[in-house]
Amino acid sequence: MEVDRKLLEHVAEVARIKLNDGEIKKFLPQLKEILEFFSKLKDINTDNVKPSFQPVELKNAMREDNEGQCLSQDDALSLTEHKKDAYFKGPKAV
Amino acid sequence: MESVHDFIKKVKNGEIDIVEHTYKLIEECKEINKEYNYLNTISEELALNSASEIKIQVKQNKNIKNKKLLGVAVSAKDAICVRDVETTAGSKILQSYRPLFDAFVIQRVKEEGAIIIGKTSQDEFGFGGFSVNVGKGFKIPKNPFDSERSCGGSSGGAAGLTQKLSSHIALGESTGGSIVEPASFCGVYGLCPTYGRVSRYGLIDFSNSMDKIGSMGKTIEDAALLMNVISGYDKKDSTSLNIKNDDYEKYLKKSVKGMKIGIIKEAFGAGVDREAENNVCPGIEELEEEGAKAEEISLELPIKYGIATYYMIAASEASTNLAKFCGMRYGAVEKLEGSFNEYFTKVRSNNFGDEAKRRIMLGTFARMAGYRDAFYLKAMKVRTLMINEYKKAFKKFDALISPTASILPPKFEDIEKLTPLQHYMIDIMTVSPNVAGLPHLNVPVGFEKNLPIGMLLIADHLQEGKLIQLGSAIEKGK
């Protein structure tokens, strides 16, 4: 596995982060070192082992489909300055 | 030291003027914060309002009889939402965010009459073991015994404040050791419960299959009392365990005669600071004198592969959890310009700190097509093996023991020299019980070079009581 500048820039783009030149120079060797260390997991035999997505056994937690209380429109809009006519305002979509 | 029960009694019978007491505590917090930076926010108004309400209730002798935390000062790690109080998880991207609701644990402590005094400092979103990875513009908390050293992390502010403030209990949070490790560095008790024992509703996620809210106190009694209040089923958290509550206080001072403890062989010796070990051994002897039986056990998988497994899972989950922070609806904003993706990218790039960016990239990479099976899925499978290894050990032992930290609290100048991977390696003792969702406790066992040393006790799922029993026996022997 080759972790290079191109791959790092691609991963950053997927994660919606723009890295400047200094950050790329700093992060690249660090991430290489970390991923190389993590690769040692491949030494463990996990044939026929099921993954544990949770540490304790949990069954599906379903709730009744009942009406509940939710935030008022004013409250929901109270935490941002980007709003207009009772809507959240975002950047241009098209 | 006055026990919290004696304090509550005095509040109830009016011997303590709770408004005056709270005012003094807030002033003490301000004074401590000048040097140590334990609080991102001091919730003075909320605290004094709560105290005034309690004072009226005491006068009228109304609604106070069964309150388990009446007038007790409680702080919350900054990742825990408190209604109308700035809650940032230590990140610039959430600066000025004031939640419209209380986290489950906050709701519970308020119901029991606690007074919320503030939000404690932490590594950004919990990403660190020294509280040096604070978000842009945040201050680094310092060790209460030596301000040139780290207080541990990521619940560093909580641990330091618990040590320094005259009377208070703290709500901490652990994903990979963020309760016990700072507790060890600051010489206090830190109890991290079984995954799912305490609701995560209102906790700002880091790694949702590992995040756990727990308690920190100057005494084991304080930690047990707070755990009693916050544990229990909550329908708002789909991973909350719907099982009967335990009464943790009944394990305090209970005899440990006949209990079996396993000393983790790999946790002593190579790679562990002799000084960190030195004080753990007398702690074990103390338990043996009280009638517990100690024996060595080998746990190779958790010690050898714990770090890689933990960081893979944690980074993968963190990268998805942090995807929601994009400058819309709440939190930091930038000028609205460019396309959606350009706007989100600008907000995230300008407001996340270095470690947040590193973990987002690690996790995004580990979940990408072509790498997912080798990294993310592999770690989830190793987790299964690790849980099995622990379960096997718990057939024989009531609890497992190691030092909590492999080093003494380090100096900031030495931390600066560490690479991120070396930084991760420091968590070697604490990550595996977190990966396996096991309850664990830090017990202060002594001092070396005037710095505190902690013993880590780990128990099987839902056996927090045994940890309290053993911790209480060591506390008694001191």
XYZ file of C-alpha atoms in Angstrom:
572
model
C 0.000 0.000 0.000
C 1.471 3.312 -1.073
C 0.372 6.327 0.941
C 1.450 9.294 -1.133
C 0.517 12.920 -1.658
C -2.096 12.012 -4.275
C -3.899 9.560 -1.994
C -3.733 11.981 0.933
C -5.249 14.784 -1.154
C -7.972 12.445 -2.363
C -8.850 11.334 1.192
C -8.880 14.960 2.361
C -11.203 15.918 -0.467
C -13.609 13.081 0.369
C -13.566 14.293 3.997
C -14.176 17.894 2.876
C -10.913 19.223 4.254
C -8.505 21.379 2.280
C -4.910 20.817 3.285
C -2.296 23.459 2.599
C 1.240 22.564 1.556
C 2.595 22.751 5.080
C -0.122 20.442 6.374
C 0.516 17.883 3.638
C 4.249 17.864 4.420
C 3.488 17.407 8.117
C 0.654 14.847 7.865
C 2.052 12.582 5.137
C 4.914 10.953 7.112
C 2.760 10.854 10.264
C -0.088 9.012 8.564
C 2.364 6.669 6.832
C 3.889 5.731 10.179
C 0.480 5.203 11.795
C -0.935 3.086 8.958
C 2.191 0.963 8.825
C 1.809 0.272 12.538
C -1.907 -0.505 12.143
C -1.073 -2.990 9.358
C 0.198 -5.381 12.010
C -3.421 -6.366 12.596
C -3.099 -8.533 9.489
C -0.846 -10.897 11.509
C -3.853 -12.019 13.540
C -5.859 -14.897 12.161
C -9.503 -13.822 12.026
C -10.836 -16.584 9.746
C -14.428 -17.419 10.687
C -14.485 -14.628 13.307
C -17.545 -12.407 13.295
C -16.967 -8.654 13.626
C -18.207 -6.949 16.824
C -19.742 -3.648 15.795
C -20.684 -3.107 19.441
C -18.779 -4.329 22.510
C -21.893 -5.695 24.224
C -24.686 -7.668 22.653
C -27.501 -5.372 21.611
C -30.729 -6.256 19.907
C -32.540 -3.893 17.578
C -33.947 -1.057 19.647
C -37.235 -0.034 18.087
C -39.716 2.462 19.435
C -43.424 2.914 18.935
C -44.138 5.194 15.983
C -45.905 7.812 18.065
C -46.039 11.552 17.688
C -43.634 13.303 20.023
C -42.547 16.800 20.849
C -39.970 18.413 18.638
C -38.127 21.701 18.518
C -40.097 24.778 17.559
C -39.072 26.483 14.333
C -37.773 29.496 16.251
C -35.651 27.336 18.541
C -34.250 25.318 15.658
C -33.245 28.501 13.855
C -31.855 30.195 16.956
C -28.362 28.705 16.731
C -27.184 30.167 13.422
C -26.950 33.516 11.720
C -27.455 31.930 8.280
C -31.259 31.886 7.995
C -33.946 33.535 5.916
C -37.772 33.437 5.911
C -37.928 30.639 8.498
C -35.420 28.476 6.628
C -31.753 27.690 7.102
C -29.723 29.483 4.507
C -26.951 27.609 2.738
C -24.525 28.316 -0.068
C -25.738 28.316 -3.660
C -26.724 24.810 -4.795
C -26.826 25.469 -8.527
C -12.349 15.022 54.575
C -16.098 15.632 54.866
C -18.085 12.955 53.033
C -20.617 14.042 50.459
C -23.388 12.481 52.557
C -22.436 14.655 55.551
C -22.372 17.678 53.256
C -25.876 16.930 51.912
C -27.160 16.469 55.460
C -25.841 19.915 56.380
C -27.477 21.452 53.299
C -30.787 19.825 54.207
C -30.792 21.014 57.805
C -29.689 24.516 56.807
C -26.303 24.278 58.522
C -24.684 25.202 55.200
C -25.989 28.275 53.364
C -25.971 26.789 49.878
C -25.974 30.131 48.045
C -22.963 31.351 50.000
C -21.238 27.997 49.567
C -21.839 27.963 45.800
C -20.692 31.553 45.425
C -17.433 30.685 47.192
C -16.962 27.602 45.007
C -17.423 29.647 41.831
C -14.860 32.179 43.070
C -12.514 29.264 43.833
C -13.058 27.929 40.294
C -12.145 31.332 38.825
C -8.989 31.490 40.926
C -7.925 27.906 40.002
C -8.693 28.541 36.339
C -6.273 31.480 36.186
C -3.370 29.060 36.487
C -4.715 25.628 35.518
C -7.370 26.104 32.768
C -9.684 23.330 33.943
C -12.910 25.013 32.848
C -13.831 26.153 29.338
C -16.955 27.729 30.803
C -17.918 28.535 34.385
C -21.725 28.432 34.514
C -22.014 31.014 37.261
C -25.555 32.145 36.529
C -26.949 28.614 36.306
C -25.111 27.573 39.470
C -26.283 30.527 41.562
C -29.873 30.220 40.307
C -29.903 26.523 41.212
C -28.440 27.314 44.633
C -31.114 29.980 45.282
C -33.859 27.521 44.347
C -32.415 24.922 46.706
C -32.199 27.492 49.482
C -35.914 28.219 49.112
C -36.728 24.496 49.005
C -34.716 23.927 52.180
C -36.514 26.795 53.932
C -39.880 25.388 52.934
C -38.668 21.835 53.517
C -40.098 20.937 50.094
C -38.805 18.348 47.581
C -35.514 17.810 49.350
C -35.932 14.638 51.371
C -34.664 12.052 48.900
C -32.357 14.186 46.762
C -29.113 12.281 46.346
C -26.991 15.269 45.297
C -28.677 18.200 47.030
C -26.394 21.209 46.673
C -23.468 19.126 45.430
C -21.316 20.866 42.798
C -20.987 18.846 39.603
C -18.923 19.747 36.531
C -19.460 18.278 33.060
C -16.849 17.521 30.445
C -17.342 20.002 27.624
C -18.613 17.245 25.274
C -21.738 16.840 27.438
C -24.649 19.116 26.487
C -25.967 21.463 29.143
C -28.984 23.540 28.176
C -28.132 27.207 27.507
C -24.474 26.729 28.529
C -21.798 26.877 25.834
C -20.894 23.296 24.886
C -17.959 22.904 22.516
C -16.336 19.479 23.061
C -13.167 21.585 23.086
C -13.527 22.506 19.404
C -13.598 25.869 17.645
C -16.176 24.427 15.258
C -18.693 24.368 18.143
C -17.712 27.633 19.782
C -20.773 29.601 20.939
C -23.019 26.517 20.577
C -25.602 26.623 23.362
C -27.657 23.405 23.352
C -31.426 23.637 23.507
C -31.583 20.574 25.755
C -29.832 18.754 28.604
C -27.958 15.478 28.130
C -29.562 12.549 29.969
C -26.871 12.624 32.670
C -27.343 16.366 33.207
C -31.094 15.899 33.493
C -30.475 13.167 36.108
C -28.028 15.134 38.265
C -30.273 18.208 38.133
C -33.250 16.083 39.242
C -31.199 14.987 42.247
C -30.461 18.574 43.234
C -26.902 18.939 41.899
C -25.491 22.331 40.977
C -23.768 22.475 37.570
C -20.710 24.684 37.992
C -19.172 24.495 34.526
C -17.774 22.690 31.509
C -14.358 21.123 31.840
C -11.558 21.374 29.292
C -10.543 18.455 27.105
C -8.707 17.398 23.958
C -10.769 18.455 20.939
C -13.635 15.902 20.702
C -11.595 13.665 23.051
C -8.738 13.162 20.593
C -5.781 12.744 22.932
C -4.319 11.464 26.170
C -2.648 14.621 27.480
C -5.264 17.362 26.903
C -2.732 19.157 24.697
C -4.824 18.587 21.542
C -7.291 21.282 22.537
C -9.142 23.047 19.745
C -7.941 26.270 18.132
C -8.080 29.086 20.682
C -8.581 26.843 23.756
C -6.216 26.725 26.730
C -4.342 23.580 27.799
C -5.117 22.354 31.336
C -2.133 21.687 33.611
C -1.278 19.046 36.167
C -2.401 20.036 39.688
C 0.883 18.784 41.182
C 3.249 20.380 38.638
C 2.001 22.955 36.181
C 4.771 22.136 33.692
C 3.247 18.689 33.254
C 0.134 17.250 31.657
C -2.992 16.434 33.661
C -3.782 13.594 31.238
C -6.657 13.428 28.852
C -8.990 13.654 27.344
C -11.078 14.422 30.466
C -8.100 16.428 31.772
C -10.006 19.443 33.067
C -12.417 17.162 34.945
C -9.607 15.278 36.694
C -7.584 18.376 37.565
C -10.620 20.229 38.909
C -11.598 17.189 40.999
C -8.162 17.264 42.621
C -7.957 21.055 43.106
C -11.469 22.238 43.953
C -12.399 21.847 47.613
C -15.719 20.094 47.052
C -17.069 18.753 43.762
C -17.785 15.624 41.654
C -17.114 15.441 37.914
C -18.822 13.936 34.899
C -16.116 12.656 32.570
C -16.235 10.707 29.328
C -14.039 7.925 28.038
C -13.570 6.459 24.593
C -10.120 4.886 25.044
C -9.135 5.680 28.626
C -10.115 9.325 28.923
C -11.498 8.920 32.454
C -8.949 6.655 34.176
C -5.791 8.079 32.628
C -6.337 11.725 33.657
C -7.649 10.441 37.014
C -4.315 8.642 37.445
C -2.270 11.718 36.480
C -4.267 13.882 38.902
C -4.550 11.416 41.806
C -8.337 10.998 41.891
C -10.830 8.156 41.410
C -12.241 7.711 37.913
C -14.953 5.167 37.146
C -15.805 4.291 33.559
C -18.885 2.045 33.344
C -19.826 -0.775 30.996
C -20.704 0.424 27.485
C -24.456 1.145 27.474
C -24.782 1.428 31.283
C -25.078 5.222 31.098
C -27.064 6.926 28.351
C -25.062 8.825 25.722
C -28.033 11.038 24.865
C -26.652 14.569 24.657
C -23.010 13.523 24.495
C -21.189 14.901 21.460
C -20.059 11.689 19.735
C -16.472 10.738 19.170
C -16.684 6.985 18.614
C -20.198 5.769 19.204
C -19.394 2.110 19.843
C -16.937 3.088 22.577
C -18.045 6.408 24.150
C -19.057 6.138 27.805
C -19.914 8.802 30.377
C -18.528 8.127 33.859
C -17.762 9.700 37.210
C -14.704 11.179 38.912
C -14.298 11.973 42.583
C -11.824 12.670 45.360
C -13.118 9.517 47.060
C -14.458 6.209 45.784
C -17.699 7.079 47.579
C -18.146 10.225 45.461
C -17.550 8.278 42.246
C -19.991 5.521 43.298
C -22.679 8.013 44.316
C -22.573 9.870 40.993
C -22.605 6.564 39.085
C -25.747 5.570 40.999
C -27.451 8.742 39.808
C -26.472 8.606 36.132
C -26.707 4.895 35.303
C -29.878 3.329 33.979
C -31.954 2.786 30.868
C -32.824 5.670 28.567
C -35.063 5.118 25.583
C -33.461 8.067 23.797
C -30.183 6.142 23.430
C -30.679 3.042 21.286
C -27.520 1.476 22.753
C -28.640 2.007 26.356
C -28.903 -1.324 28.235
C -32.417 -2.062 29.435
C -31.478 -3.925 32.601
C -31.998 -3.590 36.335
C -30.026 -0.856 38.106
C -27.362 -1.809 40.611
C -26.774 0.047 43.890
C -23.077 0.870 43.710
C -22.859 2.361 47.182
C -23.620 -1.001 48.765
C -20.211 -2.262 47.560
C -18.329 0.408 49.527
C -16.440 -1.121 52.453
C -17.692 -4.616 51.552
C -15.089 -7.290 52.347
C -12.889 -8.439 49.464
C -12.071 -11.726 51.186
C -11.919 -14.539 48.662
C -12.022 -12.250 45.603
C -9.676 -13.267 42.821
C -7.570 -10.703 41.019
C -5.487 -11.286 37.922
C -2.287 -9.316 37.508
C -1.769 -8.693 33.789
C 1.725 -10.032 33.114
C 2.372 -8.015 29.954
C 1.495 -4.769 31.745
C 4.481 -4.957 34.054
C 8.059 -4.886 32.847
C 9.187 -4.028 29.323
C 7.953 -0.639 28.110
C 6.522 0.364 31.479
C 8.159 2.992 33.624
C 9.516 1.342 36.798
C 8.296 4.358 38.720
C 4.762 3.832 37.439
C 4.874 0.197 38.563
C 6.413 0.722 41.972
C 3.326 1.941 43.739
C 0.921 -0.493 42.086
C 2.521 -3.493 43.783
C 1.858 -2.287 47.369
C -1.752 -1.728 46.271
C -1.972 -5.369 45.254
C -0.397 -6.413 48.566
C -3.007 -4.331 50.339
C -5.772 -6.309 48.629
C -4.054 -9.586 49.537
C -3.837 -8.520 53.170
C -7.588 -7.924 53.058
C -8.092 -11.499 51.879
C -8.137 -11.226 48.070
C -6.100 -13.742 46.091
C -3.777 -12.448 43.384
C -2.344 -14.442 40.532
C -0.576 -13.562 37.303
C -2.395 -13.848 33.982
C -1.190 -13.408 30.421
C -3.343 -11.184 28.173
C -1.261 -10.889 25.046
C -3.862 -9.783 22.508
C -5.149 -6.688 24.375
C -1.680 -5.395 25.203
C -0.014 -6.233 21.875
C -2.817 -5.303 19.466
C -5.000 -2.997 21.579
C -3.607 0.273 20.220
C -3.995 -0.651 16.535
C -7.501 -2.076 17.062
C -8.647 0.858 19.126
C -7.346 3.616 16.865
C -8.739 1.958 13.760
C -12.250 1.716 15.230
C -12.066 5.125 16.910
C -10.829 6.986 13.829
C -13.346 5.285 11.535
C -16.280 6.186 13.754
C -14.944 9.684 14.470
C -14.634 10.479 10.777
C -18.325 9.713 10.226
C -19.442 11.483 13.407
C -17.552 14.641 12.534
C -19.098 14.763 9.069
C -22.073 16.624 10.544
C -20.007 19.696 11.413
C -20.257 21.830 8.320
C -21.273 25.359 9.294
C -25.007 24.835 8.873
C -27.718 24.980 11.548
C -25.344 25.444 14.540
C -21.695 25.944 15.419
C -19.040 27.958 13.556
C -19.997 29.643 10.291
C -18.117 31.326 7.474
C -19.278 33.756 4.830
C -21.772 32.039 2.515
C -20.010 31.848 -0.819
C -19.043 29.216 -3.363
C -20.717 25.828 -3.779
C -21.940 23.604 -0.931
C -18.752 21.564 -0.977
C -16.549 24.642 -1.066
C -18.424 26.143 1.874
C -18.310 22.960 3.977
C -14.608 22.537 3.179
C -13.853 26.106 4.239
C -15.708 25.772 7.557
C -14.071 22.427 8.382
C -10.550 23.401 7.305
C -10.595 26.669 9.260
C -12.112 25.308 12.462
C -10.831 21.761 13.093
C -7.472 21.376 14.851
C -4.600 19.193 13.605
C -5.478 16.007 15.500
C -9.112 16.221 14.402
C -7.951 16.506 10.787
C -5.549 13.578 11.203
C -8.230 11.322 12.663
C -10.802 12.312 10.077
C -8.340 11.377 7.352
C -7.277 8.120 9.018
C -10.888 7.077 9.487
C -11.977 8.139 6.016
C -9.102 6.127 4.556
C -9.879 3.038 6.676
C -13.486 3.008 5.450
C -12.712 3.595 1.763
C -13.405 0.935 -0.843
C -10.321 -1.263 -1.218
C -9.070 -0.639 2.336
C -12.225 -1.264 4.376
C -11.735 -5.027 4.825
C -8.040 -4.780 5.697
C -8.472 -2.036 8.281
C -11.956 -1.265 9.560
C -13.507 -4.730 9.337
C -10.319 -6.418 10.498
C -10.291 -4.275 13.659
C -13.925 -5.202 14.366
C -12.985 -8.899 14.136
C -9.956 -8.484 16.397
C -12.338 -6.798 18.835
C -14.346 -10.068 18.968
C -11.174 -12.034 19.773
C -10.228 -9.516 22.415
C -13.633 -9.716 24.106
C -13.336 -13.534 24.079
C -9.909 -13.361 25.713
C -11.216 -11.090 28.459
C -14.316 -13.247 28.995
C -12.088 -16.279 29.460
C -10.059 -14.399 32.081
C -13.221 -13.345 33.923
C -14.251 -16.984 34.337
C -11.355 -17.206 36.757
C -10.945 -13.651 38.068
C -13.200 -10.979 39.567
C -10.953 -8.214 38.306
C -7.738 -7.608 36.383
C -4.994 -5.227 37.462
C -2.332 -3.134 35.722
C -0.823 0.312 36.199
C -3.239 2.887 34.690
C -0.477 4.728 32.845
C 2.820 3.388 31.600
C 4.587 6.660 32.455
C 4.488 9.434 35.051
C 2.653 12.611 33.956
C 5.020 13.964 31.279
C 6.306 17.499 30.850
C 4.755 19.549 28.051
C 8.182 20.041 26.474
C 8.576 16.245 26.234
C 5.088 15.746 24.789
C 5.968 18.169 21.987
C 8.719 15.806 20.846
C 6.345 12.847 20.390
C 5.100 11.828 16.939
C 1.336 11.201 16.762
C 1.966 7.419 16.831
C 4.160 7.711 19.942
C 1.408 9.811 21.468
C -1.127 7.025 20.722
C 1.158 4.364 22.278
C 0.852 5.978 25.719
C -2.725 4.640 25.923
C -1.511 1.023 25.950
C -3.048 0.089 29.336
C -6.428 1.696 28.833
C -7.545 1.205 25.223
C -8.405 -2.493 25.361
C -11.002 -2.453 28.166
C -12.590 0.394 26.191
C -12.573 -1.591 22.944
C -14.269 -4.445 24.833
C -16.753 -2.129 26.623
C -15.570 -3.318 30.055
C -15.993 -1.211 33.211
C -12.739 0.059 34.694
C -11.585 2.177 37.614
C -8.532 4.222 38.502
C -7.468 3.971 42.133
C -4.775 6.405 43.339
C -2.136 4.237 45.027
C 0.746 6.547 45.840
C 3.253 9.155 44.721
C 6.561 9.021 42.917
C 8.632 12.212 42.657
C 5.586 14.054 44.053
C 3.436 12.872 41.140
C 0.427 10.589 41.589
C 0.347 6.959 40.434
C -2.818 5.039 39.636
C -3.836 1.397 39.602
C -6.211 0.236 36.882
C -8.891 -2.294 37.837
C -10.917 -3.912 35.052
C -14.039 -6.074 35.556
C -16.437 -8.041 33.396
C -19.447 -6.326 31.782
C -21.841 -4.868 34.378
C -19.544 -5.720 37.309
C -18.856 -2.110 38.317
C -19.719 -3.146 41.884
C -16.645 -5.363 42.148
C -14.428 -2.459 41.085
C -15.944 -0.262 43.794
C -15.507 -3.044 46.354
C -11.808 -3.455 45.523
C -11.174 0.294 45.168
C -12.806 0.908 48.514
C -10.570 -1.732 50.182
C -7.435 -0.012 48.855
C -8.718 3.416 49.910
C -9.367 2.102 53.411
C -5.840 0.701 53.675
C -4.174 4.005 52.808
